[in-house]
């Protein structure tokens, strides 16, 4: 019996000795600079897993400077689609560059950190790997890649003005590089008086709301839904109606200057708010009309920022007779130039630039609408204030 125990201890000692030697050999053969270069080129999913390799890798991958370098190097290569099902419990992260029927390209995510309540317009924006969500009456910032999330405190400005009926019509979320701060922008107007607009923003770094005083906006949202902003060139953009001149425009909010400006839509563009959408496509502002069997999707791309004459039109003749949908609304494009769209529920359709059907897939059973947004995978965290948490 004693001999067996001694043999077991000797075997364990040799095993530990080999592990130490391997670790030492790795340290000698792989300098830190080389390890960093290799890790910077790996996807976020792998890096999250590799945190458990050893203490030094955990410290390196958790370093905010490493996260920034990784994001700047690979952000354009790591875009995915968040697809929320008919119930808020159903959330998928989909690699839309992969075949839609590749089950390994989609991952089920967890939203159990949201407070209980009813959910309408759940998705309000996306920036640098974070998604702005509205759960019940609360706002929350969430990094789907790492699970980091932070609840946004209620606005004291809105709370102190409960006697005035303000209606939210614009939401936005973006990043101010000059202050290394994330901002949640909120615009509302008084429905009881001549349109009186109030604009405020939440600073993640300051963990506080601030009203932008002295601003009078002549914008209203003609649709029933809250308009979610599209982020480009350090500004958030929305489709809105200027009631003082009776015209539809794109309104831009500069995140550094904290100022608004107008961008003109294409000449002759029929912007029907219920069917018109604003997005960023391949790094350009894009407005598009939902298409149907009798009217193909209409897509306009602004090739030069804020230059009205640079709008370029393209019509995509989607083969509606070959897919089980009645409507087609653009979501994004793949690295190869294919177009990904939806029918407004949970059906995704992928076509080439001429509208030829490549594939389609329904991700959830039953009827009911879905919400979706494109986001970038990232290891980034929010400016620290002590209120961030990670998924269990």
Short mmCIF file of C-alpha atoms in Angstrom, two decimals:
data_model
loop_
_atom_site.label_atom_id
_atom_site.label_comp_id
_atom_site.label_asym_id
_atom_site.label_seq_id
_atom_site.Cartn_x
_atom_site.Cartn_y
_atom_site.Cartn_z
CA UNK A 1 0.00 0.00 0.00
CA UNK A 2 2.83 2.35 0.93
CA UNK A 3 4.62 1.55 -2.30
CA UNK A 4 1.52 2.49 -4.34
CA UNK A 5 1.17 5.84 -2.55
CA UNK A 6 4.84 6.65 -3.08
CA UNK A 7 4.52 5.77 -6.77
CA UNK A 8 1.46 8.03 -7.08
CA UNK A 9 3.24 10.95 -5.38
CA UNK A 10 6.28 10.44 -7.60
CA UNK A 11 4.13 10.43 -10.72
CA UNK A 12 2.34 13.63 -9.66
CA UNK A 13 5.67 15.30 -8.94
CA UNK A 14 6.99 14.41 -12.41
CA UNK A 15 3.74 15.71 -13.98
CA UNK A 16 4.03 19.05 -12.17
CA UNK A 17 7.67 19.29 -13.12
CA UNK A 18 6.81 18.79 -16.80
CA UNK A 19 4.13 21.52 -16.62
CA UNK A 20 6.61 23.96 -15.09
CA UNK A 21 9.19 23.13 -17.77
CA UNK A 22 6.58 23.62 -20.53
CA UNK A 23 5.60 26.97 -19.04
CA UNK A 24 9.21 28.06 -18.82
CA UNK A 25 9.92 26.89 -22.39
CA UNK A 26 6.85 28.79 -23.65
CA UNK A 27 8.03 31.94 -21.87
CA UNK A 28 11.47 31.59 -23.43
CA UNK A 29 10.27 30.76 -26.94
CA UNK A 30 7.40 33.27 -27.07
CA UNK A 31 8.36 36.82 -26.04
CA UNK A 32 5.57 38.98 -24.65
CA UNK A 33 5.54 41.23 -27.73
CA UNK A 34 5.00 38.23 -29.98
CA UNK A 35 2.24 36.86 -27.74
CA UNK A 36 0.49 40.25 -27.91
CA UNK A 37 0.75 40.35 -31.71
CA UNK A 38 -0.75 36.88 -31.99
CA UNK A 39 -3.58 37.52 -29.52
CA UNK A 40 -4.50 40.82 -31.17
CA UNK A 41 -5.46 38.89 -34.30
CA UNK A 42 -7.76 36.42 -32.58
CA UNK A 43 -11.56 36.77 -32.37
CA UNK A 44 -13.18 38.00 -29.16
CA UNK A 45 -14.75 34.61 -28.44
CA UNK A 46 -11.31 32.95 -28.35
CA UNK A 47 -9.78 35.70 -26.23
CA UNK A 48 -12.52 35.43 -23.61
CA UNK A 49 -11.81 31.71 -23.41
CA UNK A 50 -8.03 32.21 -23.31
CA UNK A 51 -8.30 34.33 -20.16
CA UNK A 52 -8.22 31.05 -18.24
CA UNK A 53 -4.93 29.84 -19.76
CA UNK A 54 -2.74 31.51 -17.13
CA UNK A 55 -2.59 34.59 -14.90
CA UNK A 56 -0.40 36.56 -17.30
CA UNK A 57 -2.82 36.01 -20.21
CA UNK A 58 -5.76 36.94 -18.00
CA UNK A 59 -4.05 40.20 -17.04
CA UNK A 60 -3.07 40.93 -20.64
CA UNK A 61 -6.49 40.27 -22.19
CA UNK A 62 -8.21 42.20 -19.37
CA UNK A 63 -5.97 45.24 -19.92
CA UNK A 64 -8.04 48.17 -21.32
CA UNK A 65 -5.15 49.17 -23.60
CA UNK A 66 -5.12 45.68 -25.13
CA UNK A 67 -8.91 45.88 -25.63
CA UNK A 68 -8.59 49.22 -27.44
CA UNK A 69 -5.77 47.96 -29.68
CA UNK A 70 -7.75 44.81 -30.50
CA UNK A 71 -10.89 46.81 -31.36
CA UNK A 72 -9.04 49.31 -33.56
CA UNK A 73 -7.31 46.49 -35.41
CA UNK A 74 -10.27 44.21 -35.99
CA UNK A 75 -13.56 46.15 -35.53
CA UNK A 76 -14.53 46.05 -39.20
CA UNK A 77 -13.99 42.28 -39.30
CA UNK A 78 -16.11 41.43 -36.27
CA UNK A 79 -19.60 42.67 -37.05
CA UNK A 80 -22.51 40.46 -36.04
CA UNK A 81 -26.29 40.75 -35.97
CA UNK A 82 -28.29 40.73 -32.75
CA UNK A 83 -31.72 39.18 -33.36
CA UNK A 84 -34.35 39.45 -30.64
CA UNK A 85 -37.25 37.01 -30.97
CA UNK A 86 -40.97 37.55 -30.25
CA UNK A 87 -40.17 37.23 -26.53
CA UNK A 88 -37.30 39.11 -24.94
CA UNK A 89 -35.86 35.83 -23.65
CA UNK A 90 -34.95 34.78 -27.18
CA UNK A 91 -31.76 36.53 -28.30
CA UNK A 92 -29.36 35.33 -30.97
CA UNK A 93 -25.99 36.69 -32.06
CA UNK A 94 -25.51 35.80 -35.74
CA UNK A 95 -22.44 35.94 -37.97
CA UNK A 96 -24.22 37.26 -41.06
CA UNK A 97 -21.11 36.76 -43.22
CA UNK A 98 -21.45 32.99 -42.73
CA UNK A 99 -24.17 30.88 -44.41
CA UNK A 100 -27.51 31.50 -42.66
CA UNK A 101 -28.07 27.76 -42.15
CA UNK A 102 -24.71 27.29 -40.43
CA UNK A 103 -25.83 26.66 -36.84
CA UNK A 104 -22.30 27.27 -35.55
CA UNK A 105 -22.58 30.88 -36.78
CA UNK A 106 -25.33 31.75 -34.25
CA UNK A 107 -25.10 31.86 -30.46
CA UNK A 108 -27.90 32.18 -27.90
CA UNK A 109 -27.34 35.02 -25.42
CA UNK A 110 -28.63 35.82 -21.96
CA UNK A 111 -30.65 38.92 -20.99
CA UNK A 112 -31.54 37.97 -17.43
CA UNK A 113 -30.02 41.22 -16.11
CA UNK A 114 -32.90 43.28 -17.54
CA UNK A 115 -35.56 44.31 -15.00
CA UNK A 116 -38.94 42.59 -15.36
CA UNK A 117 -41.60 44.47 -17.27
CA UNK A 118 -43.10 45.01 -20.68
CA UNK A 119 -40.76 45.59 -23.62
CA UNK A 120 -41.57 47.59 -26.72
CA UNK A 121 -38.72 49.24 -28.61
CA UNK A 122 -35.98 47.24 -26.91
CA UNK A 123 -32.98 48.20 -29.09
CA UNK A 124 -32.03 51.88 -29.14
CA UNK A 125 -28.49 51.95 -30.52
CA UNK A 126 -25.09 50.30 -30.93
CA UNK A 127 -21.54 51.66 -30.54
CA UNK A 128 -18.06 50.10 -30.16
CA UNK A 129 -19.41 46.72 -29.07
CA UNK A 130 -22.06 48.06 -26.70
CA UNK A 131 -25.81 47.99 -27.31
CA UNK A 132 -28.30 50.41 -25.73
CA UNK A 133 -31.40 48.56 -24.53
CA UNK A 134 -34.67 49.73 -23.04
CA UNK A 135 -36.04 47.24 -20.53
CA UNK A 136 -39.41 48.41 -19.24
CA UNK A 137 -38.81 51.99 -18.11
CA UNK A 138 -35.06 51.52 -17.66
CA UNK A 139 -32.11 51.97 -20.02
CA UNK A 140 -29.18 49.58 -20.01
CA UNK A 141 -25.81 49.39 -21.80
CA UNK A 142 -24.66 45.87 -22.65
CA UNK A 143 -21.61 44.30 -24.28
CA UNK A 144 -22.92 41.01 -25.76
CA UNK A 145 -19.37 39.68 -26.23
CA UNK A 146 -18.23 39.98 -22.60
CA UNK A 147 -21.54 40.19 -20.74
CA UNK A 148 -20.63 43.54 -19.16
CA UNK A 149 -23.72 45.64 -18.54
CA UNK A 150 -24.64 48.88 -16.80
CA UNK A 151 -28.02 50.32 -15.93
CA UNK A 152 -28.44 53.98 -16.86
CA UNK A 153 -29.86 56.04 -14.01
CA UNK A 154 -33.15 57.86 -14.51
CA UNK A 155 -33.03 61.42 -15.76
CA UNK A 156 -33.75 63.91 -12.94
CA UNK A 157 -34.75 66.44 -15.60
CA UNK A 158 -37.55 64.22 -16.84
CA UNK A 159 -38.57 63.29 -13.29
CA UNK A 160 -38.91 66.94 -12.26
CA UNK A 161 -41.12 67.74 -15.25
CA UNK A 162 -43.85 65.16 -14.73
CA UNK A 163 -46.51 67.88 -14.93
CA UNK A 164 -45.53 68.47 -18.57
CA UNK A 165 -46.37 65.82 -21.15
CA UNK A 166 -43.09 65.29 -22.97
CA UNK A 167 -43.03 62.69 -25.72
CA UNK A 168 -39.74 60.99 -26.62
CA UNK A 169 -39.08 60.97 -30.35
CA UNK A 170 -35.33 60.47 -30.75
CA UNK A 171 -32.84 58.19 -28.98
CA UNK A 172 -29.16 57.82 -29.76
CA UNK A 173 -26.00 56.25 -28.44
CA UNK A 174 -22.44 57.16 -29.38
CA UNK A 175 -18.83 57.74 -28.36
CA UNK A 176 -17.03 61.06 -27.86
CA UNK A 177 -13.37 60.34 -28.63
CA UNK A 178 -12.25 63.75 -27.32
CA UNK A 179 -13.30 62.84 -23.77
CA UNK A 180 -13.26 59.02 -24.02
CA UNK A 181 -16.93 59.01 -23.02
CA UNK A 182 -20.09 57.24 -24.14
CA UNK A 183 -23.23 59.35 -24.47
CA UNK A 184 -26.91 58.41 -24.49
CA UNK A 185 -28.82 61.20 -26.27
CA UNK A 186 -32.52 61.74 -25.69
CA UNK A 187 -34.83 64.27 -27.37
CA UNK A 188 -38.47 64.91 -26.51
CA UNK A 189 -41.15 67.51 -27.09
CA UNK A 190 -44.20 68.83 -25.24
CA UNK A 191 -47.33 67.48 -26.90
CA UNK A 192 -49.61 69.97 -25.13
CA UNK A 193 -47.96 73.17 -26.35
CA UNK A 194 -46.46 74.45 -29.56
CA UNK A 195 -43.65 71.95 -30.07
CA UNK A 196 -41.11 72.68 -27.35
CA UNK A 197 -38.09 70.43 -27.65
CA UNK A 198 -35.88 69.26 -24.82
CA UNK A 199 -32.52 67.56 -25.44
CA UNK A 200 -30.45 65.85 -22.77
CA UNK A 201 -27.61 63.37 -22.71
CA UNK A 202 -26.28 60.83 -20.25
CA UNK A 203 -22.50 60.77 -19.76
CA UNK A 204 -21.26 57.29 -18.82
CA UNK A 205 -18.00 58.74 -17.48
CA UNK A 206 -19.81 61.23 -15.23
CA UNK A 207 -22.68 58.80 -14.57
CA UNK A 208 -25.09 61.72 -14.86
CA UNK A 209 -27.65 63.35 -17.15
CA UNK A 210 -27.23 66.88 -18.46
CA UNK A 211 -29.65 69.06 -20.40
CA UNK A 212 -28.41 71.00 -23.42
CA UNK A 213 -29.85 74.43 -22.68
CA UNK A 214 -30.54 77.16 -25.17
CA UNK A 215 -31.40 74.74 -27.98
CA UNK A 216 -34.65 75.01 -29.87
CA UNK A 217 -35.21 72.24 -32.38
CA UNK A 218 -37.85 72.30 -35.08
CA UNK A 219 -37.92 68.51 -35.42
CA UNK A 220 -40.66 65.98 -34.87
CA UNK A 221 -41.01 62.30 -35.60
CA UNK A 222 -43.90 61.62 -37.96
CA UNK A 223 -43.93 57.89 -37.28
CA UNK A 224 -45.39 56.10 -34.30
CA UNK A 225 -42.08 54.56 -33.26
CA UNK A 226 -39.17 56.14 -31.43
CA UNK A 227 -36.44 56.85 -33.97
CA UNK A 228 -33.13 55.16 -33.16
CA UNK A 229 -30.00 56.95 -34.30
CA UNK A 230 -27.33 55.71 -36.72
CA UNK A 231 -23.72 56.42 -35.75
CA UNK A 232 -21.18 57.71 -38.31
CA UNK A 233 -18.28 60.21 -38.34
CA UNK A 234 -18.61 61.05 -34.65
CA UNK A 235 -22.29 61.98 -34.98
CA UNK A 236 -25.67 60.35 -34.42
CA UNK A 237 -28.16 60.61 -37.28
CA UNK A 238 -31.95 60.36 -37.39
CA UNK A 239 -34.73 60.76 -39.92
CA UNK A 240 -36.98 63.58 -38.74
CA UNK A 241 -39.57 66.11 -39.91
CA UNK A 242 -38.79 69.85 -39.79
CA UNK A 243 -42.16 71.41 -39.14
CA UNK A 244 -40.89 74.99 -39.61
CA UNK A 245 -40.10 74.37 -43.30
CA UNK A 246 -42.38 71.34 -43.83
CA UNK A 247 -39.75 68.91 -45.04
CA UNK A 248 -38.13 65.62 -44.07
CA UNK A 249 -34.41 65.72 -43.27
CA UNK A 250 -31.63 63.76 -41.66
CA UNK A 251 -30.69 65.46 -38.40
CA UNK A 252 -27.13 64.95 -37.13
CA UNK A 253 -25.93 65.42 -33.54
CA UNK A 254 -22.17 66.00 -33.22
CA UNK A 255 -21.05 64.12 -30.10
CA UNK A 256 -18.04 66.38 -29.49
CA UNK A 257 -19.58 69.78 -30.25
CA UNK A 258 -22.99 68.83 -28.75
CA UNK A 259 -24.66 70.54 -31.70
CA UNK A 260 -27.28 69.69 -34.34
CA UNK A 261 -27.23 70.12 -38.10
CA UNK A 262 -29.34 69.05 -41.09
CA UNK A 263 -28.42 66.74 -43.95
CA UNK A 264 -30.65 66.93 -47.01
CA UNK A 265 -32.27 63.81 -48.41
CA UNK A 266 -31.98 62.93 -52.12
CA UNK A 267 -33.93 65.22 -54.42
CA UNK A 268 -37.28 63.69 -55.26
CA UNK A 269 -36.98 61.04 -52.55
CA UNK A 270 -40.41 60.09 -51.21
CA UNK A 271 -39.73 59.62 -47.50
CA UNK A 272 -42.75 57.84 -46.08
CA UNK A 273 -41.81 57.43 -42.43
CA UNK A 274 -43.52 54.09 -41.89
CA UNK A 275 -41.54 52.55 -44.76
CA UNK A 276 -38.35 54.64 -44.74
CA UNK A 277 -35.27 53.76 -42.72
CA UNK A 278 -31.84 55.23 -42.09
CA UNK A 279 -28.75 53.10 -41.58
CA UNK A 280 -25.00 52.96 -42.22
CA UNK A 281 -24.04 50.73 -45.14
CA UNK A 282 -20.37 49.97 -45.87
CA UNK A 283 -19.31 53.15 -44.07
CA UNK A 284 -21.83 55.46 -45.80
CA UNK A 285 -25.14 56.98 -44.74
CA UNK A 286 -27.97 55.08 -46.39
CA UNK A 287 -31.72 55.67 -46.62
CA UNK A 288 -33.91 52.91 -47.93
CA UNK A 289 -37.56 52.15 -48.56
CA UNK A 290 -39.09 48.81 -47.65
CA UNK A 291 -39.80 46.81 -50.80
CA UNK A 292 -42.64 44.49 -51.78
CA UNK A 293 -43.63 42.38 -54.79
CA UNK A 294 -45.04 45.38 -56.68
CA UNK A 295 -42.37 47.86 -55.61
CA UNK A 296 -38.71 46.79 -55.26
CA UNK A 297 -36.60 48.06 -52.35
CA UNK A 298 -35.14 51.49 -53.01
CA UNK A 299 -31.69 52.19 -51.58
CA UNK A 300 -29.85 55.54 -51.60
CA UNK A 301 -26.22 55.82 -50.47
CA UNK A 302 -24.48 59.14 -49.66
CA UNK A 303 -20.97 58.78 -51.12
CA UNK A 304 -19.70 62.13 -49.76
CA UNK A 305 -20.75 63.00 -46.23
CA UNK A 306 -23.26 65.89 -46.05
CA UNK A 307 -23.11 66.49 -49.84
CA UNK A 308 -26.66 66.17 -51.20
CA UNK A 309 -25.51 65.73 -54.80
CA UNK A 310 -23.52 62.63 -53.80
CA UNK A 311 -26.64 60.52 -53.14
CA UNK A 312 -26.56 57.46 -55.40
CA UNK A 313 -29.65 55.31 -56.02
CA UNK A 314 -29.77 51.56 -56.48
CA UNK A 315 -32.83 49.33 -56.81
CA UNK A 316 -32.59 45.71 -55.78
CA UNK A 317 -35.04 43.45 -57.60
CA UNK A 318 -35.72 40.92 -54.84
CA UNK A 319 -37.27 37.66 -56.09
CA UNK A 320 -40.37 37.71 -53.87
CA UNK A 321 -41.86 34.72 -55.69
CA UNK A 322 -39.04 32.53 -54.37
CA UNK A 323 -39.14 33.47 -50.69
CA UNK A 324 -42.00 33.26 -48.15
CA UNK A 325 -42.08 36.99 -47.32
CA UNK A 326 -44.21 39.93 -48.45
CA UNK A 327 -41.82 42.73 -47.50
CA UNK A 328 -38.07 43.26 -47.66
CA UNK A 329 -36.22 45.76 -45.48
CA UNK A 330 -32.45 46.22 -45.67
CA UNK A 331 -30.36 45.43 -42.58
CA UNK A 332 -26.72 45.30 -43.67
CA UNK A 333 -24.31 43.99 -46.28
CA UNK A 334 -21.70 41.24 -46.02
CA UNK A 335 -17.97 41.54 -46.68
CA UNK A 336 -18.55 40.08 -50.15
CA UNK A 337 -21.21 42.70 -50.99
CA UNK A 338 -24.31 40.55 -50.52
CA UNK A 339 -27.39 42.20 -49.00
CA UNK A 340 -29.06 40.94 -45.83
CA UNK A 341 -32.66 41.93 -45.17
CA UNK A 342 -35.75 40.96 -43.23
CA UNK A 343 -39.51 40.90 -43.62
CA UNK A 344 -39.92 42.62 -40.26
CA UNK A 345 -40.46 39.38 -38.34
CA UNK A 346 -37.76 36.76 -37.76
CA UNK A 347 -37.01 35.78 -41.35
CA UNK A 348 -33.57 36.73 -42.70
CA UNK A 349 -32.96 36.89 -46.44
CA UNK A 350 -29.60 37.11 -48.20
CA UNK A 351 -29.41 38.33 -51.82
CA UNK A 352 -26.61 39.38 -54.12
CA UNK A 353 -26.37 42.99 -55.30
CA UNK A 354 -28.73 42.25 -58.23
CA UNK A 355 -31.43 40.88 -55.92
CA UNK A 356 -30.88 37.22 -56.77
CA UNK A 357 -31.88 35.06 -53.81
CA UNK A 358 -28.96 33.28 -52.16
CA UNK A 359 -30.61 31.90 -49.02
CA UNK A 360 -33.24 32.60 -46.39
CA UNK A 361 -33.97 31.31 -42.92
CA UNK A 362 -36.50 31.75 -40.13
CA UNK A 363 -34.84 31.71 -36.71
CA UNK A 364 -37.87 31.52 -34.43
CA UNK A 365 -41.11 29.57 -34.62
CA UNK A 366 -44.54 31.15 -34.74
CA UNK A 367 -45.58 34.65 -35.66
CA UNK A 368 -44.60 37.95 -34.17
CA UNK A 369 -42.10 40.68 -34.85
CA UNK A 370 -38.39 40.69 -34.14
CA UNK A 371 -35.92 43.46 -33.46
CA UNK A 372 -32.35 43.45 -34.71
CA UNK A 373 -29.21 45.55 -34.84
CA UNK A 374 -25.67 45.19 -36.14
CA UNK A 375 -22.92 45.42 -33.51
CA UNK A 376 -19.16 44.90 -33.36
CA UNK A 377 -17.62 42.28 -31.11
CA UNK A 378 -15.26 43.90 -28.62
CA UNK A 379 -13.47 43.43 -25.31
CA UNK A 380 -14.04 47.08 -24.41
CA UNK A 381 -15.40 48.12 -21.04
CA UNK A 382 -17.14 51.33 -20.07
CA UNK A 383 -15.36 54.16 -18.24
CA UNK A 384 -15.24 52.80 -14.72
CA UNK A 385 -17.77 54.06 -12.20
CA UNK A 386 -18.30 50.96 -10.08
CA UNK A 387 -21.79 50.18 -11.43
CA UNK A 388 -20.78 47.81 -14.22
CA UNK A 389 -21.53 44.13 -13.79
CA UNK A 390 -20.89 40.94 -15.72
CA UNK A 391 -23.27 38.12 -16.55
CA UNK A 392 -23.14 35.21 -14.19
#
